[in-house]
Structure formats: C-alpha cells, structure tokens
Amino acid sequence: MNILVTGGAGYIGSHTVRALQQTKDLIPIVFDNLSTGHEESVPDSVQLVTGDIHDVFFLKHILSEYEIDGVIHFAASSLVGESMTDPAKYYYNNVEGTLHLLIAMHEAGVDNLVFSSTAAVYGEPEKTPIEEDFPTVPTNVYGRTKLQIETMMKDFAMAYEMKYVALRYFNAAGADLDGTIGEDHSPETHLIPLILKTAQGVRDHISIFGTDYPTADGTCLRDYIHVLDLAQAHILAMRHLLQGGEGGAFNLGSEKGFSVREIIDKTKEVTGRDFRVTEEARRAGDPAVLIASSEKIRRVLGWQPEHSSTEEIIASAWKWHQAHPYGYAK
Ligand code: UFG
C-alpha cells in the first residue's frame, strides 16, 4: 500500500515516515514544499516529491501516479504565537491548503486520510483528563484552523466515500532513538528543545513563563508524548481506515501531566548539566493544565505508548541535540 505523507520532511512527519518504512507493507512517499521541513530528514530510500498542497492539479497527478491508498497529512503552519499575529497565513496554509488536498483526494478517488490535529482545539478545558467529546473552544487561531479542518473532513466524509482520523496531539517531544532525526524548528518555541539548547550552552537561560498558575508548583502542566509513540498512532490509524474501520477524532497523550519546573529538573538530571533558569510573566493563551484521556485510542486502535516516560523523551532529544546542536543544516 502506498501512503502519501504531506509534510513528511517535518518533525512528526519524518518520524512517521521512518515508522512506515519499518512496516514493510506501507510504503511512504513524502510530499513537502520544504518551507519548514528538512530534506535531510527524508531517507534516501524514500521518494520525496517537492510540491505544494495548494496545487490541486499536481496533487491529483501525484495521487494517481503513485497509486496512493491513503494520505497522512502533516503539512501545516504550526506556531501558536505566529497564528495570532498572522492569521491569514494560518487560514491559507492550514484551512485552504487542506481543502485543496481534500478536493484532490476526492477527485483522484483516494478515500483514507489521517490528519495531524491538536489539543489546541479544546482551548482552556473545564476539567482534566480531556475526553474527545469535551467542548472545543480554541483560544488561538492555530487551534481554530485545525478545528475547522476537522469540520471540513467530517463534511467530506458525510458526502463522499472519504474516511478520516484526526489525531489530537498533546505535547509532542523526543527524537528517534538513534539520534539522526529530531526537532528543528525556526524559531524554536517549545519547552524541551529550548531547555536542551540551554543545557548545551547554545542559549544562555531558560525562562519559565508563569509561576502563579493554580498547580502544585505554580507552573503549567502538560502531557508530553514521545514522537515515536505518535508515529505508531498514525500507522494504527491508517491501518484502521484501510481495513474499513470507523473514523473520527482521537486524543494522543500519555495521560500524565508534568510541570515546567519538573521538566527542567528532569532535564538537569538526565543531561547531568546545570544551567540558568529565570522566571517571567505568563505567556498569553497558555492553559494551566492540559492532560489527555487516551482511553479511546487505546480501546479502538489498540495504541500503547512505549517511549513516553519523561526520561526517555528527554534522553532521546538530548542525543539528537548533542549530535546536531544547530539542527539539520549546520
Ligand atoms: N514554556 C516555558 N518557557 C519556554 C517555553 C515554554 O515556560 O521557553 C512553557 C509554556 O508556557 C507551557 C509549556 O512550557 O506551559 C509547554 O510549552 P510549549 O510551547 O512547549 O507547548 P504548548 O503546550 O504551548 O503547545 C503545545 C503544542 C502546540 C499545541 C498546544 C496545544 O506545541 O502545537 O500544545 O495547546 F497547539
């Protein structure tokens, strides 16, 4: 079976491509415009098609040419802060880009879609752990675009043959265990890579954004999930659709929350390095606690996280950062 992976040169995409390769029967073909993805992350043995999801004609051609059976769709803009200052970019790349993909899939007769969604669709939850049927009230443009895409996919699924799974990730982190691929965003805004860059001395200090949250140590709690466990979930979701299973939205988290301070302390322990930590005001739009219930994906898809302890997440990311202190290109 041939699987088109849009955004397959990005962080989660590249790990999913590796996981697909290991299945032997699901063959990944990467489709990426390389605007934020890294060509170096695509293995030589995988076909890379450089193209843009806005180009319906080209997409349709690729879907037919490679006899694609299913699409895993990562290609998107994904910086929460930027989405607030440049909403046009987010509605264009995420909503309109996915509409173009859906049209191309429909016209090419490709029916199976696994979509990279986010915990940001829930906004500030009233209670935790968050279940899939909780209210979806995103507090930022990024989350709103992902929610609109989920609605679009639902409408396409009702009208046509199409089926989809939306995976709502909590905090993706970690890297492939061999240290050859990992997280390389520009600018980097995520907590764990920023702490690791500080441990390496590439950054001077790590700032804690907010110490007055209603949590045990006053800092935000997040549910960190290893990128390898995320990658496996995409494969399970694609197999589920290919076997005629029912689609829908699934949370992807480890069901445990760790505070910013706990992650900093754990990083000091795992790396054996000490570094400067400062305290700053809250970052706008950060919910105090985001923890997933992953009962649905465990029950329906048989998903089991295997690498999502904070030790393994931090140790694997540390291995990547040590081998590539300035990311891919340098
Ligand atoms: N944080 C700091 N200092 C930093 C960076 C982050 O204290 O320098 C804190 C944040 O305030 C937050 C926690 O660390 O409390 C995690 O922040 P990240 O930026 O790593 O991740 P987010 O929880 O903000 O974002 C993640 C995903 C988004 C997704 C969002 C859902 O990265 O894609 O969850 O709310 F939209």
mmCIF file of C-alpha atoms and ligand atoms in Angstrom:
data_model
loop_
_atom_site.group_PDB
_atom_site.id
_atom_site.type_symbol
_atom_site.label_atom_id
_atom_site.label_comp_id
_atom_site.label_asym_id
_atom_site.label_seq_id
_atom_site.Cartn_x
_atom_site.Cartn_y
_atom_site.Cartn_z
ATOM 1 C CA MET A 1 0.000 0.000 0.000
ATOM 2 C CA ASN A 2 1.300 3.466 -0.875
ATOM 3 C CA ILE A 3 0.902 6.259 1.656
ATOM 4 C CA LEU A 4 1.420 9.914 0.765
ATOM 5 C CA VAL A 5 2.853 11.834 3.720
ATOM 6 C CA THR A 6 2.328 15.576 3.317
ATOM 7 C CA GLY A 7 4.779 17.486 5.492
ATOM 8 C CA GLY A 8 6.839 14.299 5.695
ATOM 9 C CA ALA A 9 10.066 16.312 5.990
ATOM 10 C CA GLY A 10 8.853 17.980 9.204
ATOM 11 C CA TYR A 11 9.363 16.916 12.813
ATOM 12 C CA ILE A 12 6.488 14.483 13.381
ATOM 13 C CA GLY A 13 6.223 13.680 9.664
ATOM 14 C CA SER A 14 9.821 12.489 9.375
ATOM 15 C CA HIS A 15 9.467 10.167 12.374
ATOM 16 C CA THR A 16 6.253 8.762 10.909
ATOM 17 C CA VAL A 17 7.991 8.163 7.569
ATOM 18 C CA ARG A 18 10.639 6.076 9.372
ATOM 19 C CA ALA A 19 7.948 4.128 11.203
ATOM 20 C CA LEU A 20 6.110 3.481 7.918
ATOM 21 C CA GLN A 21 9.333 2.169 6.370
ATOM 22 C CA GLN A 22 9.635 -0.323 9.193
ATOM 23 C CA THR A 23 6.191 -1.791 8.443
ATOM 24 C CA LYS A 24 7.397 -3.061 5.014
ATOM 25 C CA ASP A 25 3.826 -3.146 3.651
ATOM 26 C CA LEU A 26 3.014 0.598 3.966
ATOM 27 C CA ILE A 27 5.297 2.485 1.586
ATOM 28 C CA PRO A 28 5.751 6.211 2.371
ATOM 29 C CA ILE A 29 6.012 8.843 -0.373
ATOM 30 C CA VAL A 30 6.854 12.276 1.043
ATOM 31 C CA PHE A 31 5.106 15.386 -0.318
ATOM 32 C CA ASP A 32 6.610 18.566 1.111
ATOM 33 C CA ASN A 33 7.274 22.108 -0.114
ATOM 34 C CA LEU A 34 10.358 22.247 2.168
ATOM 35 C CA SER A 35 9.324 25.666 3.514
ATOM 36 C CA THR A 36 9.904 24.466 7.079
ATOM 37 C CA GLY A 37 10.713 20.793 6.515
ATOM 38 C CA HIS A 38 14.231 19.429 6.108
ATOM 39 C CA GLU A 39 15.235 17.465 3.051
ATOM 40 C CA GLU A 40 18.000 15.834 5.142
ATOM 41 C CA SER A 41 15.356 14.160 7.308
ATOM 42 C CA VAL A 42 13.955 12.162 4.374
ATOM 43 C CA PRO A 43 15.805 8.853 3.949
ATOM 44 C CA ASP A 44 17.460 8.290 0.540
ATOM 45 C CA SER A 45 15.308 5.198 0.112
ATOM 46 C CA VAL A 46 12.084 7.264 0.296
ATOM 47 C CA GLN A 47 10.648 9.145 -2.682
ATOM 48 C CA LEU A 48 10.470 12.894 -1.949
ATOM 49 C CA VAL A 49 8.079 14.904 -4.112
ATOM 50 C CA THR A 50 8.692 18.625 -3.702
ATOM 51 C CA GLY A 51 5.343 20.312 -4.149
ATOM 52 C CA ASP A 52 2.694 22.452 -2.541
ATOM 53 C CA ILE A 53 -0.689 21.275 -1.261
ATOM 54 C CA HIS A 54 -2.303 24.349 -2.830
ATOM 55 C CA ASP A 55 -1.553 22.895 -6.246
ATOM 56 C CA VAL A 56 -4.648 20.668 -6.691
ATOM 57 C CA PHE A 57 -3.704 19.657 -10.221
ATOM 58 C CA PHE A 58 -0.217 18.494 -9.222
ATOM 59 C CA LEU A 59 -1.522 16.764 -6.080
ATOM 60 C CA LYS A 60 -4.095 14.866 -8.118
ATOM 61 C CA HIS A 61 -1.410 13.821 -10.544
ATOM 62 C CA ILE A 62 0.830 12.546 -7.702
ATOM 63 C CA LEU A 63 -2.053 10.702 -6.015
ATOM 64 C CA SER A 64 -2.755 8.840 -9.277
ATOM 65 C CA GLU A 65 0.837 8.452 -10.461
ATOM 66 C CA TYR A 66 1.930 6.763 -7.208
ATOM 67 C CA GLU A 67 -1.352 4.828 -6.827
ATOM 68 C CA ILE A 68 -1.826 6.259 -3.354
ATOM 69 C CA ASP A 69 -4.102 4.299 -0.975
ATOM 70 C CA GLY A 70 -4.086 6.753 1.911
ATOM 71 C CA VAL A 71 -2.762 10.173 2.950
ATOM 72 C CA ILE A 72 -1.208 11.184 6.272
ATOM 73 C CA HIS A 73 -1.483 14.952 6.356
ATOM 74 C CA PHE A 74 1.049 16.920 8.430
ATOM 75 C CA ALA A 75 1.717 19.871 6.121
ATOM 76 C CA ALA A 76 0.663 22.994 8.059
ATOM 77 C CA SER A 77 1.849 26.109 9.807
ATOM 78 C CA SER A 78 2.067 25.277 13.489
ATOM 79 C CA LEU A 79 3.289 28.153 15.651
ATOM 80 C CA VAL A 80 0.598 29.245 18.085
ATOM 81 C CA GLY A 81 2.077 32.732 18.652
ATOM 82 C CA GLU A 82 2.539 33.428 14.948
ATOM 83 C CA SER A 83 -1.037 32.327 14.249
ATOM 84 C CA MET A 84 -2.264 35.270 16.337
ATOM 85 C CA THR A 85 -0.196 37.870 14.502
ATOM 86 C CA ASP A 86 -0.501 36.406 11.001
ATOM 87 C CA PRO A 87 -3.904 34.671 10.843
ATOM 88 C CA ALA A 88 -4.012 34.973 7.048
ATOM 89 C CA LYS A 89 -1.047 32.605 6.769
ATOM 90 C CA TYR A 90 -2.786 30.044 9.013
ATOM 91 C CA TYR A 91 -6.174 30.128 7.296
ATOM 92 C CA TYR A 92 -4.444 29.959 3.912
ATOM 93 C CA ASN A 93 -1.919 27.181 4.658
ATOM 94 C CA ASN A 94 -3.976 25.099 7.043
ATOM 95 C CA VAL A 95 -7.650 25.503 6.095
ATOM 96 C CA GLU A 96 -7.369 26.322 2.411
ATOM 97 C CA GLY A 97 -4.373 24.005 1.944
ATOM 98 C CA THR A 98 -6.319 21.086 3.421
ATOM 99 C CA LEU A 99 -9.386 21.955 1.346
ATOM 100 C CA HIS A 100 -7.181 21.643 -1.728
ATOM 101 C CA LEU A 101 -5.889 18.303 -0.515
ATOM 102 C CA LEU A 102 -9.443 17.072 0.137
ATOM 103 C CA ILE A 103 -10.552 18.135 -3.351
ATOM 104 C CA ALA A 104 -7.550 16.412 -4.940
ATOM 105 C CA MET A 105 -8.191 13.241 -2.905
ATOM 106 C CA HIS A 106 -11.877 13.227 -3.802
ATOM 107 C CA GLU A 107 -11.187 13.739 -7.495
ATOM 108 C CA ALA A 108 -8.418 11.109 -7.516
ATOM 109 C CA GLY A 109 -10.599 8.627 -5.595
ATOM 110 C CA VAL A 110 -8.292 8.389 -2.552
ATOM 111 C CA ASP A 111 -10.510 7.854 0.482
ATOM 112 C CA ASN A 112 -8.335 7.393 3.578
ATOM 113 C CA LEU A 113 -6.946 10.366 5.484
ATOM 114 C CA VAL A 114 -5.099 10.564 8.798
ATOM 115 C CA PHE A 115 -4.858 14.159 9.968
ATOM 116 C CA SER A 116 -2.488 15.882 12.342
ATOM 117 C CA SER A 117 -4.777 17.766 14.746
ATOM 118 C CA THR A 118 -4.016 19.249 18.145
ATOM 119 C CA ALA A 119 -5.044 19.565 21.773
ATOM 120 C CA ALA A 120 -5.380 23.278 20.970
ATOM 121 C CA VAL A 121 -8.887 22.512 19.619
ATOM 122 C CA TYR A 122 -10.082 22.243 23.243
ATOM 123 C CA GLY A 123 -8.827 25.638 24.413
ATOM 124 C CA GLU A 124 -8.948 26.042 28.206
ATOM 125 C CA PRO A 125 -10.642 22.836 29.411
ATOM 126 C CA GLU A 126 -13.051 22.910 32.347
ATOM 127 C CA LYS A 127 -11.630 19.676 33.739
ATOM 128 C CA THR A 128 -8.985 17.053 33.004
ATOM 129 C CA PRO A 129 -8.246 14.491 31.693
ATOM 130 C CA ILE A 130 -9.689 15.793 28.444
ATOM 131 C CA GLU A 131 -12.002 13.445 26.535
ATOM 132 C CA GLU A 132 -12.794 13.706 22.838
ATOM 133 C CA ASP A 133 -16.371 14.872 23.382
ATOM 134 C CA PHE A 134 -15.379 17.817 25.606
ATOM 135 C CA PRO A 135 -16.301 21.274 24.244
ATOM 136 C CA THR A 136 -13.980 22.512 21.508
ATOM 137 C CA VAL A 137 -13.365 26.196 22.159
ATOM 138 C CA PRO A 138 -9.882 27.010 20.819
ATOM 139 C CA THR A 139 -8.218 30.087 22.267
ATOM 140 C CA ASN A 140 -5.862 30.710 19.356
ATOM 141 C CA VAL A 141 -6.011 30.898 15.564
ATOM 142 C CA TYR A 142 -3.855 27.782 15.134
ATOM 143 C CA GLY A 143 -6.367 25.705 17.118
ATOM 144 C CA ARG A 144 -9.290 27.267 15.249
ATOM 145 C CA THR A 145 -7.783 26.328 11.876
ATOM 146 C CA LYS A 146 -7.309 22.714 12.984
ATOM 147 C CA LEU A 147 -10.876 22.563 14.281
ATOM 148 C CA GLN A 148 -12.223 23.965 11.017
ATOM 149 C CA ILE A 149 -10.282 21.301 9.135
ATOM 150 C CA GLU A 150 -11.859 18.617 11.324
ATOM 151 C CA THR A 151 -15.281 20.019 10.379
ATOM 152 C CA MET A 152 -14.359 20.007 6.683
ATOM 153 C CA MET A 153 -13.215 16.404 6.851
ATOM 154 C CA LYS A 154 -16.452 15.427 8.593
ATOM 155 C CA ASP A 155 -18.463 17.080 5.810
ATOM 156 C CA PHE A 156 -16.418 15.354 3.094
ATOM 157 C CA ALA A 157 -16.859 12.032 4.920
ATOM 158 C CA MET A 158 -20.627 12.529 5.037
ATOM 159 C CA ALA A 159 -20.949 13.491 1.383
ATOM 160 C CA TYR A 160 -18.384 11.203 -0.261
ATOM 161 C CA GLU A 161 -16.638 7.869 0.271
ATOM 162 C CA MET A 162 -13.904 9.574 2.278
ATOM 163 C CA LYS A 163 -12.926 8.453 5.814
ATOM 164 C CA TYR A 164 -10.643 10.253 8.236
ATOM 165 C CA VAL A 165 -8.980 10.009 11.614
ATOM 166 C CA ALA A 166 -7.993 13.266 13.341
ATOM 167 C CA LEU A 167 -5.233 12.729 15.906
ATOM 168 C CA ARG A 168 -5.313 15.457 18.536
ATOM 169 C CA TYR A 169 -1.743 15.577 19.810
ATOM 170 C CA PHE A 170 -0.851 16.903 23.212
ATOM 171 C CA ASN A 171 2.836 17.889 23.643
ATOM 172 C CA ALA A 172 4.964 16.071 21.074
ATOM 173 C CA ALA A 173 8.607 15.718 22.150
ATOM 174 C CA GLY A 174 11.643 13.433 21.929
ATOM 175 C CA ALA A 175 13.521 12.116 18.910
ATOM 176 C CA ASP A 176 14.382 8.929 17.099
ATOM 177 C CA LEU A 177 16.492 6.765 19.406
ATOM 178 C CA ASP A 178 19.465 6.696 17.025
ATOM 179 C CA GLY A 179 19.823 10.498 17.227
ATOM 180 C CA THR A 180 19.761 11.030 13.448
ATOM 181 C CA ILE A 181 16.453 12.885 13.164
ATOM 182 C CA GLY A 182 14.792 15.211 15.645
ATOM 183 C CA GLU A 183 13.098 18.521 16.290
ATOM 184 C CA ASP A 184 14.457 21.524 14.360
ATOM 185 C CA HIS A 185 12.062 24.480 14.237
ATOM 186 C CA SER A 186 12.968 28.016 13.356
ATOM 187 C CA PRO A 187 12.181 29.844 15.527
ATOM 188 C CA GLU A 188 12.039 27.213 18.278
ATOM 189 C CA THR A 189 9.282 27.912 20.816
ATOM 190 C CA HIS A 190 8.795 24.525 22.502
ATOM 191 C CA LEU A 191 9.865 23.902 26.062
ATOM 192 C CA ILE A 192 12.000 20.750 25.840
ATOM 193 C CA PRO A 193 14.225 21.754 22.887
ATOM 194 C CA LEU A 194 14.713 25.188 24.454
ATOM 195 C CA ILE A 195 15.796 23.648 27.770
ATOM 196 C CA LEU A 196 18.183 21.301 25.949
ATOM 197 C CA LYS A 197 19.723 24.157 23.988
ATOM 198 C CA THR A 198 20.278 25.860 27.342
ATOM 199 C CA ALA A 199 21.870 22.717 28.806
ATOM 200 C CA GLN A 200 24.206 22.690 25.774
ATOM 201 C CA GLY A 201 25.145 26.320 26.193
ATOM 202 C CA VAL A 202 23.620 27.306 22.841
ATOM 203 C CA ARG A 203 21.190 29.501 24.840
ATOM 204 C CA ASP A 204 22.023 31.467 27.952
ATOM 205 C CA HIS A 205 18.989 30.577 30.098
ATOM 206 C CA ILE A 206 15.537 29.061 30.081
ATOM 207 C CA SER A 207 12.615 31.233 31.158
ATOM 208 C CA ILE A 208 9.631 29.810 32.999
ATOM 209 C CA PHE A 209 6.531 31.522 31.644
ATOM 210 C CA GLY A 210 4.320 31.984 34.701
ATOM 211 C CA THR A 211 4.804 30.738 38.256
ATOM 212 C CA ASP A 212 1.368 31.699 39.596
ATOM 213 C CA TYR A 213 -0.806 29.037 37.946
ATOM 214 C CA PRO A 214 -3.192 27.042 40.165
ATOM 215 C CA THR A 215 -0.908 23.977 40.120
ATOM 216 C CA ALA A 216 1.232 22.387 42.851
ATOM 217 C CA ASP A 217 4.403 24.330 41.932
ATOM 218 C CA GLY A 218 2.716 27.256 40.178
ATOM 219 C CA THR A 219 3.853 26.305 36.645
ATOM 220 C CA CYS A 220 1.816 24.828 33.768
ATOM 221 C CA LEU A 221 1.174 21.104 33.497
ATOM 222 C CA ARG A 222 1.482 19.430 30.104
ATOM 223 C CA ASP A 223 1.084 15.904 28.790
ATOM 224 C CA TYR A 224 4.306 15.036 26.913
ATOM 225 C CA ILE A 225 4.208 12.293 24.350
ATOM 226 C CA HIS A 226 7.169 10.745 22.564
ATOM 227 C CA VAL A 227 7.233 11.377 18.830
ATOM 228 C CA LEU A 228 7.836 7.635 18.236
ATOM 229 C CA ASP A 229 4.580 6.835 20.039
ATOM 230 C CA LEU A 230 2.842 9.490 17.923
ATOM 231 C CA ALA A 231 4.295 7.932 14.777
ATOM 232 C CA GLN A 232 2.917 4.494 15.713
ATOM 233 C CA ALA A 233 -0.523 6.001 16.270
ATOM 234 C CA HIS A 234 -0.565 7.260 12.674
ATOM 235 C CA ILE A 235 0.189 3.778 11.408
ATOM 236 C CA LEU A 236 -2.528 2.210 13.564
ATOM 237 C CA ALA A 237 -4.987 4.883 12.403
ATOM 238 C CA MET A 238 -4.132 4.324 8.725
ATOM 239 C CA ARG A 239 -4.449 0.543 9.060
ATOM 240 C CA HIS A 240 -7.787 1.032 10.829
ATOM 241 C CA LEU A 241 -9.117 3.095 7.912
ATOM 242 C CA LEU A 242 -7.669 0.756 5.266
ATOM 243 C CA GLN A 243 -9.438 -2.136 6.994
ATOM 244 C CA GLY A 244 -12.761 -0.292 6.870
ATOM 245 C CA GLY A 245 -12.787 0.957 10.478
ATOM 246 C CA GLU A 246 -14.849 3.946 11.540
ATOM 247 C CA GLY A 247 -13.057 7.311 11.614
ATOM 248 C CA GLY A 248 -13.299 10.260 13.994
ATOM 249 C CA ALA A 249 -11.171 12.225 16.443
ATOM 250 C CA PHE A 250 -8.742 10.645 18.902
ATOM 251 C CA ASN A 251 -6.620 12.233 21.623
ATOM 252 C CA LEU A 252 -2.962 11.342 21.736
ATOM 253 C CA GLY A 253 -1.376 11.908 25.099
ATOM 254 C CA SER A 254 0.184 9.858 27.847
ATOM 255 C CA GLU A 255 -2.439 10.783 30.495
ATOM 256 C CA LYS A 256 0.210 12.204 32.836
ATOM 257 C CA GLY A 257 0.939 15.857 33.472
ATOM 258 C CA PHE A 258 4.364 17.319 34.235
ATOM 259 C CA SER A 259 5.020 20.877 35.307
ATOM 260 C CA VAL A 260 7.509 23.174 33.596
ATOM 261 C CA ARG A 261 9.669 23.027 36.736
ATOM 262 C CA GLU A 262 9.543 19.222 36.779
ATOM 263 C CA ILE A 263 10.670 19.089 33.146
ATOM 264 C CA ILE A 264 13.554 21.481 33.874
ATOM 265 C CA ASP A 265 14.631 19.429 36.922
ATOM 266 C CA LYS A 266 14.374 16.180 34.975
ATOM 267 C CA THR A 267 16.482 17.658 32.166
ATOM 268 C CA LYS A 268 19.196 18.642 34.640
ATOM 269 C CA GLU A 269 19.150 15.080 35.960
ATOM 270 C CA VAL A 270 19.187 13.354 32.526
ATOM 271 C CA THR A 271 21.862 15.600 30.998
ATOM 272 C CA GLY A 272 23.953 15.995 34.154
ATOM 273 C CA ARG A 273 24.209 19.719 33.325
ATOM 274 C CA ASP A 274 23.231 22.723 35.407
ATOM 275 C CA PHE A 275 22.012 25.927 33.763
ATOM 276 C CA ARG A 276 20.361 29.254 34.443
ATOM 277 C CA VAL A 277 16.586 29.352 34.950
ATOM 278 C CA THR A 278 14.631 32.622 35.121
ATOM 279 C CA GLU A 279 11.004 33.329 35.960
ATOM 280 C CA GLU A 280 8.857 35.510 33.727
ATOM 281 C CA ALA A 281 5.239 36.529 33.339
ATOM 282 C CA ARG A 282 2.687 34.129 31.875
ATOM 283 C CA ARG A 283 2.713 33.652 28.093
ATOM 284 C CA ALA A 284 -0.613 34.787 26.664
ATOM 285 C CA GLY A 285 -3.046 31.993 25.876
ATOM 286 C CA ASP A 286 -1.369 29.195 27.860
ATOM 287 C CA PRO A 287 -3.920 26.987 29.669
ATOM 288 C CA ALA A 288 -2.794 25.956 33.182
ATOM 289 C CA VAL A 289 -3.305 22.220 32.668
ATOM 290 C CA LEU A 290 -3.587 20.105 29.503
ATOM 291 C CA ILE A 291 -3.794 16.362 30.111
ATOM 292 C CA ALA A 292 -5.371 13.891 27.702
ATOM 293 C CA SER A 293 -7.563 10.935 28.272
ATOM 294 C CA SER A 294 -6.219 8.471 25.714
ATOM 295 C CA GLU A 295 -8.731 5.761 26.628
ATOM 296 C CA LYS A 296 -10.440 5.961 23.214
ATOM 297 C CA ILE A 297 -7.325 5.422 21.115
ATOM 298 C CA ARG A 298 -6.138 2.618 23.385
ATOM 299 C CA ARG A 299 -9.516 0.896 23.175
ATOM 300 C CA VAL A 300 -10.342 1.438 19.482
ATOM 301 C CA LEU A 301 -6.903 1.358 17.848
ATOM 302 C CA GLY A 302 -5.029 -0.706 20.457
ATOM 303 C CA TRP A 303 -2.426 2.076 20.836
ATOM 304 C CA GLN A 304 0.096 1.738 23.702
ATOM 305 C CA PRO A 305 2.732 4.406 24.372
ATOM 306 C CA GLU A 306 6.120 2.729 24.775
ATOM 307 C CA HIS A 307 8.589 5.607 24.925
ATOM 308 C CA SER A 308 6.723 8.387 26.705
ATOM 309 C CA SER A 309 8.438 8.469 30.108
ATOM 310 C CA THR A 310 9.968 11.912 30.663
ATOM 311 C CA GLU A 311 13.401 10.214 30.973
ATOM 312 C CA GLU A 312 13.178 8.632 27.525
ATOM 313 C CA ILE A 313 11.692 11.744 25.923
ATOM 314 C CA ILE A 314 14.457 13.975 27.271
ATOM 315 C CA ALA A 315 17.298 11.459 26.763
ATOM 316 C CA SER A 316 16.369 10.834 23.109
ATOM 317 C CA ALA A 317 16.002 14.556 22.388
ATOM 318 C CA TRP A 318 19.331 15.184 24.149
ATOM 319 C CA LYS A 319 21.052 12.653 21.902
ATOM 320 C CA TRP A 320 19.692 14.469 18.818
ATOM 321 C CA HIS A 321 20.643 17.926 20.128
ATOM 322 C CA GLN A 322 24.156 16.834 21.052
ATOM 323 C CA ALA A 323 24.751 15.417 17.580
ATOM 324 C CA HIS A 324 23.079 18.431 15.879
ATOM 325 C CA PRO A 325 23.442 21.477 18.161
ATOM 326 C CA TYR A 326 22.248 23.805 15.390
ATOM 327 C CA GLY A 327 19.753 21.462 13.744
ATOM 328 C CA TYR A 328 19.983 19.842 10.316
ATOM 329 C CA ALA A 329 21.745 22.207 8.021
ATOM 330 C CA LYS A 330 24.719 23.185 10.145
HETATM 331 N N1 UFG B 1 7.280 27.276 28.399
HETATM 332 C C1 UFG B 1 8.113 27.973 29.239
HETATM 333 N N2 UFG B 1 9.232 28.542 28.704
HETATM 334 C C2 UFG B 1 9.569 28.444 27.401
HETATM 335 C C3 UFG B 1 8.699 27.717 26.530
HETATM 336 C C4 UFG B 1 7.563 27.148 27.063
HETATM 337 O O1 UFG B 1 7.852 28.094 30.433
HETATM 338 O O2 UFG B 1 10.596 28.999 26.997
HETATM 339 C C5 UFG B 1 6.083 26.639 28.963
HETATM 340 C C6 UFG B 1 4.799 27.118 28.312
HETATM 341 O O3 UFG B 1 4.340 28.284 28.922
HETATM 342 C C7 UFG B 1 3.898 25.902 28.517
HETATM 343 C C8 UFG B 1 4.854 24.713 28.500
HETATM 344 O O4 UFG B 1 6.152 25.266 28.704
HETATM 345 O O5 UFG B 1 3.330 25.971 29.796
HETATM 346 C C9 UFG B 1 4.846 23.976 27.183
HETATM 347 O O6 UFG B 1 5.015 24.932 26.131
HETATM 348 P P1 UFG B 1 5.290 24.509 24.616
HETATM 349 O O7 UFG B 1 5.426 25.767 23.845
HETATM 350 O O8 UFG B 1 6.390 23.521 24.567
HETATM 351 O O9 UFG B 1 3.980 23.739 24.214
HETATM 352 P P2 UFG B 1 2.449 24.227 24.283
HETATM 353 O O10 UFG B 1 1.828 23.450 25.399
HETATM 354 O O11 UFG B 1 2.303 25.680 24.317
HETATM 355 O O12 UFG B 1 1.979 23.807 22.853
HETATM 356 C C10 UFG B 1 1.651 22.509 22.512
HETATM 357 C C11 UFG B 1 1.944 22.261 21.054
HETATM 358 C C12 UFG B 1 1.070 23.134 20.184
HETATM 359 C C13 UFG B 1 -0.349 22.966 20.576
HETATM 360 C C14 UFG B 1 -0.535 23.214 22.028
HETATM 361 C C15 UFG B 1 -1.923 22.937 22.490
HETATM 362 O O13 UFG B 1 3.286 22.523 20.787
HETATM 363 O O14 UFG B 1 1.243 22.777 18.843
HETATM 364 O O15 UFG B 1 0.307 22.345 22.771
HETATM 365 O O16 UFG B 1 -2.262 23.845 23.465
HETATM 366 F F1 UFG B 1 -1.135 23.812 19.888
#
